[in-house]
Amino acid sequence: MLGVDFRDMAFIDTETTGLAGGSGTLAFLVGVVWLDDDALTLTQFLLTRFAAEAALLEAFADTLVTNDRLVSYNGKSYDLPLLMTRFRMQGMQQPFGALPHLDLLHPVRRLFAKRWNDCRLITVEENLLGFNRVDDLPGSEAPEAWFSFIRRGHADTLIKVVEHNQQDIISL
């Protein structure tokens, strides 16, 4: 397909403790998918306690290689700046500097903003992929699910967040 080697692409998505960004927002779940010849390889890094953030970031960084091309949905404006902040807050070198990055939100907006009510990923799934999620936890509920797990050990809803993240990345 047009000389594009999809095996060099790392599709990434995060789930975070809020949308404010900045130093107070954590990426508590980082997911990444690679395409092999005929399969997807999904790796998700879940933060289960505050003290493990550096380990999560290091494990995620270790999965990226110098010839990876990042693909995201709203990653240029949100996911990567947030991750860069978290690496900086941990005193760690961020792995994104030289990696090319395609944020699919921008071409979707250029092509469909005047035809659709919004350009959320779920709208892309419905309109372009013909896919409707069933029993999906909205991303807006992810922060509360994580805090409920951290404070009270309730994992049921957190499992739904992991599934939501998986679906987001596979849709990319």
XYZ file of N, CA and C in Angstrom:
516
model
N 0.841 -1.182 0.000
C 0.000 0.000 0.000
C 0.882 1.239 0.000
N 1.102 1.832 -1.134
C 1.839 3.077 -1.292
C 3.216 3.057 -0.652
N 3.826 1.907 -0.532
C 5.164 1.822 0.035
C 5.235 2.052 1.533
N 4.108 2.015 2.218
C 4.076 2.221 3.658
C 4.279 0.880 4.353
N 5.240 0.837 5.239
C 5.472 -0.380 6.011
C 4.814 -0.209 7.377
N 3.653 -0.812 7.536
C 2.896 -0.664 8.777
C 3.600 -1.298 9.966
N 4.574 -2.158 9.713
C 5.307 -2.795 10.812
C 6.192 -1.799 11.552
N 6.451 -0.636 10.955
C 7.248 0.397 11.612
C 6.393 1.354 12.438
N 5.093 1.129 12.471
C 4.191 2.055 13.149
C 3.839 1.553 14.539
N 3.900 2.457 15.484
C 3.484 2.186 16.855
C 2.234 3.030 17.101
N 1.097 2.378 17.223
C -0.180 3.040 17.466
C -0.326 3.199 18.972
N -0.498 4.432 19.443
C -0.493 4.675 20.885
C -1.753 5.399 21.349
N -2.112 5.164 22.598
C -3.223 5.859 23.233
C -3.019 5.808 24.740
N -3.473 6.840 25.408
C -3.378 6.885 26.871
C -4.759 7.046 27.488
N -4.856 6.645 28.721
C -5.992 6.980 29.578
C -5.384 7.738 30.747
N -6.017 8.836 31.124
C -5.397 9.753 32.076
C -6.328 10.100 33.229
N -5.750 10.750 34.219
C -6.519 11.136 35.404
C -7.334 12.398 35.188
N -7.349 12.941 33.999
C -8.150 14.120 33.688
C -7.707 14.736 32.390
N -8.418 15.764 31.968
C -8.119 16.409 30.694
C -7.365 17.720 30.849
N -7.075 18.110 32.070
C -6.431 19.398 32.302
C -5.000 19.439 31.781
N -4.351 18.287 31.711
C -2.952 18.265 31.308
C -2.092 18.831 32.423
N -0.867 19.178 32.095
C 0.014 19.758 33.092
C 0.560 18.734 34.062
N 1.217 19.242 35.070
C 1.959 18.373 35.987
C 1.069 17.553 36.911
N -0.205 17.911 37.067
C -1.083 17.172 37.966
C -1.830 16.025 37.323
N -1.693 15.853 36.028
C -2.410 14.796 35.316
C -1.463 13.642 35.003
N -1.873 12.429 35.346
C -1.072 11.228 35.087
C -1.648 10.444 33.919
N -0.786 9.793 33.175
C -1.208 8.780 32.212
C -1.158 7.459 32.969
N -2.312 6.986 33.438
C -2.313 5.763 34.250
C -2.384 4.499 33.395
N -2.678 4.661 32.106
C -2.699 3.519 31.189
C -2.142 3.987 29.852
N -1.118 3.301 29.390
C -0.522 3.595 28.090
C -0.602 2.310 27.279
N -1.250 2.420 26.131
C -1.376 1.268 25.255
C -0.641 1.513 23.955
N -0.079 0.464 23.418
C 0.628 0.559 22.131
C 0.401 -0.730 21.347
N 0.177 -0.579 20.047
C -0.038 -1.715 19.153
C 0.927 -1.622 17.989
N 1.484 -2.778 17.631
C 2.289 -2.907 16.412
C 1.594 -3.912 15.518
N 1.721 -3.708 14.219
C 1.205 -4.668 13.246
C 2.353 -5.521 12.765
N 2.179 -6.822 12.900
C 3.140 -7.755 12.327
C 2.589 -8.161 10.961
N 3.124 -9.195 10.372
C 2.682 -9.584 9.043
C 1.175 -9.820 8.970
N 0.617 -10.510 9.930
C -0.819 -10.789 9.890
C -1.462 -10.760 11.276
N -0.854 -10.034 12.190
C -1.388 -9.997 13.551
C -1.095 -8.646 14.199
N -1.855 -8.342 15.223
C -1.624 -7.164 16.050
C -0.955 -7.610 17.331
N 0.010 -6.832 17.795
C 0.616 -7.068 19.095
C 0.267 -5.873 19.972
N -0.513 -6.110 20.999
C -0.963 -5.065 21.909
C -0.233 -5.197 23.235
N 0.315 -4.088 23.703
C 0.906 -4.029 25.036
C 0.271 -2.842 25.756
N -0.186 -3.080 26.975
C -0.758 -2.024 27.792
C -0.001 -1.950 29.112
N 0.312 -0.743 29.512
C 1.026 -0.493 30.760
C 0.052 0.208 31.702
N -0.267 -0.445 32.820
C -1.250 0.064 33.769
C -0.558 0.460 35.063
N -0.776 1.675 35.477
C -0.226 2.192 36.731
C -1.139 1.759 37.870
N -0.629 0.953 38.782
C -1.446 0.449 39.885
C -1.147 1.130 41.214
N -0.153 2.010 41.229
C 0.135 2.839 42.399
C 0.994 4.017 41.927
N 0.872 5.124 42.605
C 1.580 6.342 42.205
C 3.087 6.127 42.090
N 3.647 5.371 43.005
C 5.100 5.186 43.058
C 5.659 4.431 41.860
N 4.799 3.828 41.056
C 5.266 3.020 39.924
C 5.289 3.788 38.605
N 5.053 5.086 38.654
C 4.991 5.844 37.400
C 6.295 5.765 36.610
N 7.422 5.928 37.262
C 8.704 5.870 36.545
C 8.892 4.517 35.872
N 8.496 3.443 36.545
C 8.620 2.103 35.967
C 7.709 1.956 34.748
N 6.497 2.486 34.817
C 5.594 2.443 33.673
C 6.202 3.188 32.493
N 6.680 4.401 32.737
C 7.264 5.203 31.660
C 8.486 4.526 31.046
N 9.330 3.948 31.891
C 10.523 3.266 31.395
C 10.147 2.043 30.553
N 9.180 1.275 31.021
C 8.746 0.089 30.269
C 8.159 0.495 28.925
N 7.356 1.544 28.915
C 6.791 2.034 27.657
C 7.899 2.506 26.722
N 8.822 3.315 27.229
C 9.922 3.834 26.404
C 10.753 2.695 25.822
N 10.943 1.647 26.589
C 11.734 0.505 26.127
C 11.086 -0.240 24.966
N 9.780 -0.067 24.778
C 9.118 -0.755 23.664
C 9.324 -0.036 22.338
N 9.667 1.243 22.393
C 9.835 2.032 21.169
C 11.248 1.873 20.636
N 11.376 1.853 19.319
C 12.683 1.780 18.675
C 12.847 2.976 17.754
N 14.070 3.232 17.341
C 14.384 4.465 16.614
C 13.693 4.591 15.266
N 13.261 3.486 14.655
C 12.587 3.617 13.365
C 11.061 3.569 13.486
N 10.522 3.576 14.712
C 9.067 3.606 14.892
C 8.498 4.921 14.377
N 7.305 4.836 13.853
C 6.507 5.999 13.488
C 5.275 5.946 14.378
N 5.048 6.989 15.144
C 3.917 7.014 16.069
C 2.639 7.369 15.323
N 1.549 6.701 15.685
C 0.229 7.003 15.152
C -0.704 7.117 16.352
N -1.492 8.188 16.373
C -2.386 8.417 17.508
C -3.661 9.095 17.024
N -4.551 9.331 17.954
C -5.746 10.125 17.696
C -5.785 11.200 18.774
N -5.492 12.406 18.393
C -5.336 13.561 19.284
C -4.053 13.474 20.113
N -3.099 12.712 19.641
C -1.845 12.535 20.362
C -0.914 13.730 20.304
N -0.929 14.476 19.204
C -0.038 15.642 19.113
C -0.433 16.728 20.096
N -1.714 16.877 20.314
C -2.189 17.923 21.212
C -2.313 17.460 22.651
N -2.522 16.152 22.852
C -2.782 15.700 24.219
C -1.829 14.607 24.706
N -1.886 13.426 24.105
C -1.149 12.280 24.650
C 0.358 12.525 24.750
N 0.987 12.941 23.655
C 2.444 13.114 23.697
C 2.878 14.266 24.601
N 2.245 15.449 24.539
C 2.638 16.486 25.502
C 2.494 16.035 26.951
N 1.418 15.305 27.245
C 1.238 14.803 28.615
C 2.350 13.822 28.978
N 2.637 12.875 28.088
C 3.706 11.910 28.373
C 5.055 12.605 28.514
N 5.328 13.598 27.669
C 6.590 14.339 27.783
C 6.695 15.027 29.137
N 5.585 15.581 29.601
C 5.569 16.211 30.927
C 5.851 15.177 32.014
N 5.239 14.008 31.912
C 5.442 12.975 32.925
C 6.891 12.486 32.923
N 7.496 12.309 31.740
C 8.912 11.939 31.679
C 9.757 13.024 32.342
N 9.460 14.274 32.044
C 10.209 15.390 32.629
C 10.049 15.416 34.143
N 8.814 15.196 34.630
C 8.558 15.211 36.073
C 9.318 14.093 36.787
N 9.565 12.986 36.086
C 10.305 11.862 36.661
C 11.810 11.987 36.424
N 12.233 13.067 35.774
C 13.658 13.257 35.498
C 14.199 12.264 34.490
N 13.330 11.858 33.563
C 13.706 10.842 32.587
C 13.751 11.446 31.186
N 14.578 10.854 30.340
C 14.661 11.255 28.934
C 13.429 10.715 28.205
N 12.703 11.576 27.511
C 11.533 11.111 26.766
C 11.966 10.518 25.424
N 11.265 9.486 24.955
C 11.692 8.750 23.767
C 11.103 9.244 22.451
N 10.396 10.368 22.443
C 9.630 10.755 21.268
C 10.325 11.737 20.335
N 11.398 12.366 20.797
C 12.003 13.475 20.077
C 12.205 13.283 18.592
N 12.794 12.191 18.179
C 13.115 12.000 16.763
C 12.096 11.139 16.025
N 11.054 10.691 16.694
C 10.094 9.800 16.047
C 9.043 10.601 15.277
N 8.831 10.276 14.004
C 7.746 10.936 13.272
C 6.407 10.544 13.884
N 5.419 11.424 13.748
C 4.142 11.205 14.417
C 3.001 11.621 13.494
N 2.078 10.713 13.266
C 0.852 11.005 12.524
C -0.300 11.001 13.516
N -0.932 12.149 13.661
C -2.114 12.273 14.506
C -3.318 12.224 13.567
N -4.064 11.138 13.604
C -5.173 10.932 12.673
C -6.331 11.900 12.872
N -6.405 12.554 14.027
C -7.478 13.520 14.253
C -7.447 14.635 13.213
N -6.264 15.102 12.857
C -6.166 16.258 11.964
C -6.669 15.970 10.550
N -6.290 14.861 9.903
C -6.885 14.582 8.596
C -8.385 14.275 8.679
N -8.814 13.645 9.772
C -10.248 13.387 9.938
C -10.998 14.709 10.007
N -10.497 15.660 10.756
C -11.154 16.976 10.842
C -11.211 17.654 9.473
N -10.093 17.606 8.739
C -10.080 18.248 7.421
C -11.106 17.619 6.488
N -11.265 16.323 6.567
C -12.157 15.619 5.646
C -13.622 15.612 6.077
N -13.878 15.588 7.388
C -15.248 15.317 7.836
C -15.862 16.342 8.787
N -15.143 17.350 9.186
C -15.676 18.291 10.186
C -16.971 18.958 9.731
N -17.111 19.211 8.456
C -18.326 19.869 7.963
C -19.472 18.887 7.718
N -19.171 17.591 7.728
C -20.205 16.584 7.450
C -20.710 15.885 8.702
N -19.907 15.849 9.745
C -20.275 15.140 10.969
C -20.499 16.135 12.102
N -21.228 15.694 13.121
C -21.453 16.542 14.299
C -20.183 16.755 15.102
N -19.299 15.744 15.112
C -18.029 15.844 15.826
C -17.039 14.901 15.163
N -15.812 14.954 15.581
C -14.759 14.103 15.016
C -14.122 13.226 16.085
N -14.903 12.828 17.076
C -14.394 11.912 18.094
C -14.087 10.563 17.449
N -13.216 9.799 18.072
C -12.846 8.491 17.533
C -14.058 7.583 17.395
N -14.979 7.640 18.340
C -16.172 6.792 18.273
C -17.018 7.154 17.047
N -17.024 8.416 16.655
C -17.747 8.851 15.460
C -17.072 8.316 14.205
N -15.748 8.298 14.200
C -15.000 7.718 13.082
C -15.330 6.230 12.966
N -15.338 5.546 14.102
C -15.657 4.116 14.093
C -17.031 3.856 13.477
N -18.001 4.643 13.879
C -19.364 4.448 13.385
C -19.491 4.791 11.909
N -18.914 5.928 11.487
C -19.117 6.423 10.136
C -18.172 5.844 9.092
N -16.942 5.555 9.464
C -15.981 5.038 8.492
C -15.793 3.528 8.583
N -15.814 3.008 9.794
C -15.545 1.583 9.979
C -16.813 0.746 10.100
N -17.964 1.427 10.258
C -19.215 0.697 10.428
C -19.259 -0.113 11.704
N -18.613 0.387 12.727
C -18.482 -0.329 13.987
C -19.159 0.459 15.094
N -19.953 -0.217 15.906
C -20.577 0.390 17.078
C -20.117 -0.352 18.315
N -19.564 0.374 19.260
C -19.109 -0.248 20.504
C -20.297 -0.700 21.338
N -20.110 -1.817 22.017
C -21.136 -2.355 22.895
C -20.554 -2.400 24.305
N -21.309 -1.877 25.248
C -20.908 -1.920 26.661
C -19.550 -1.261 26.893
N -19.324 -0.142 26.207
C -18.058 0.589 26.345
C -18.161 1.618 27.455
N -17.142 1.700 28.261
C -17.066 2.731 29.284
C -16.590 4.009 28.611
N -17.338 5.100 28.677
C -16.867 6.353 28.072
C -15.533 6.781 28.680
N -14.654 7.314 27.841
C -13.347 7.767 28.309
C -13.440 8.780 29.437
N -14.524 9.552 29.459
C -14.695 10.558 30.514
C -14.831 9.925 31.898
N -15.184 8.631 31.954
C -15.323 7.948 33.240
C -14.046 7.228 33.667
N -13.027 7.263 32.829
C -11.771 6.566 33.139
C -11.081 7.103 34.397
N -10.990 8.435 34.572
C -10.304 8.912 35.785
C -10.942 8.400 37.074
N -12.265 8.451 37.158
C -12.935 7.993 38.379
C -12.728 6.498 38.594
N -12.709 5.733 37.507
C -12.476 4.292 37.627
C -11.092 4.020 38.202
N -10.090 4.771 37.746
C -8.733 4.567 38.253
C -8.627 4.997 39.710
N -9.191 6.165 40.034
C -9.132 6.622 41.423
C -9.890 5.676 42.351
N -10.975 5.096 41.893
C -11.712 4.121 42.698
C -10.852 2.882 42.956
N -10.089 2.488 41.957
C -9.174 1.359 42.142
C -8.070 1.722 43.143
N -7.479 2.895 43.000
C -6.377 3.320 43.877
C -6.865 3.468 45.319
N -8.014 4.086 45.521
C -8.497 4.379 46.865
C -9.143 3.178 47.563
N -9.901 2.382 46.784
C -10.707 1.335 47.406
C -10.448 -0.063 46.853
N -9.573 -0.178 45.862
C -9.265 -1.479 45.290
C -10.335 -2.032 44.363
N -11.265 -1.175 43.915
C -12.335 -1.623 43.016
C -11.797 -1.729 41.589
N -11.684 -2.948 41.099
C -11.082 -3.175 39.785
C -12.099 -3.379 38.671
N -13.371 -3.607 38.992
C -14.357 -3.926 37.961
C -14.424 -2.865 36.871
N -14.553 -1.621 37.261
C -14.658 -0.554 36.275
C -13.312 -0.293 35.611
N -12.227 -0.493 36.330
C -10.906 -0.300 35.746
C -10.674 -1.282 34.595
N -11.192 -2.480 34.718
C -11.093 -3.459 33.630
C -11.777 -2.911 32.380
N -12.897 -2.215 32.553
C -13.600 -1.612 31.413
C -12.747 -0.512 30.773
N -11.966 0.200 31.576
C -11.070 1.223 31.030
C -9.993 0.569 30.164
N -9.435 -0.535 30.631
C -8.420 -1.271 29.864
C -9.019 -1.742 28.541
N -10.248 -2.243 28.576
C -10.924 -2.671 27.346
C -11.183 -1.489 26.414
N -11.582 -0.345 26.980
C -11.813 0.867 26.193
C -10.527 1.300 25.487
N -9.424 1.304 26.203
C -8.126 1.674 25.637
C -7.749 0.711 24.508
N -7.964 -0.561 24.731
C -7.679 -1.567 23.701
C -8.487 -1.278 22.439
N -9.769 -0.990 22.594
C -10.608 -0.708 21.425
C -10.162 0.566 20.718
N -9.806 1.593 21.483
C -9.306 2.832 20.872
C -8.100 2.549 19.970
N -7.161 1.802 20.478
C -5.932 1.547 19.712
C -6.198 0.661 18.500
N -7.006 -0.342 18.659
C -7.321 -1.215 17.536
C -8.058 -0.434 16.445
N -8.896 0.502 16.843
C -9.590 1.329 15.845
C -8.623 2.194 15.051
N -7.527 2.600 15.675
C -6.530 3.390 14.928
C -6.003 2.595 13.753
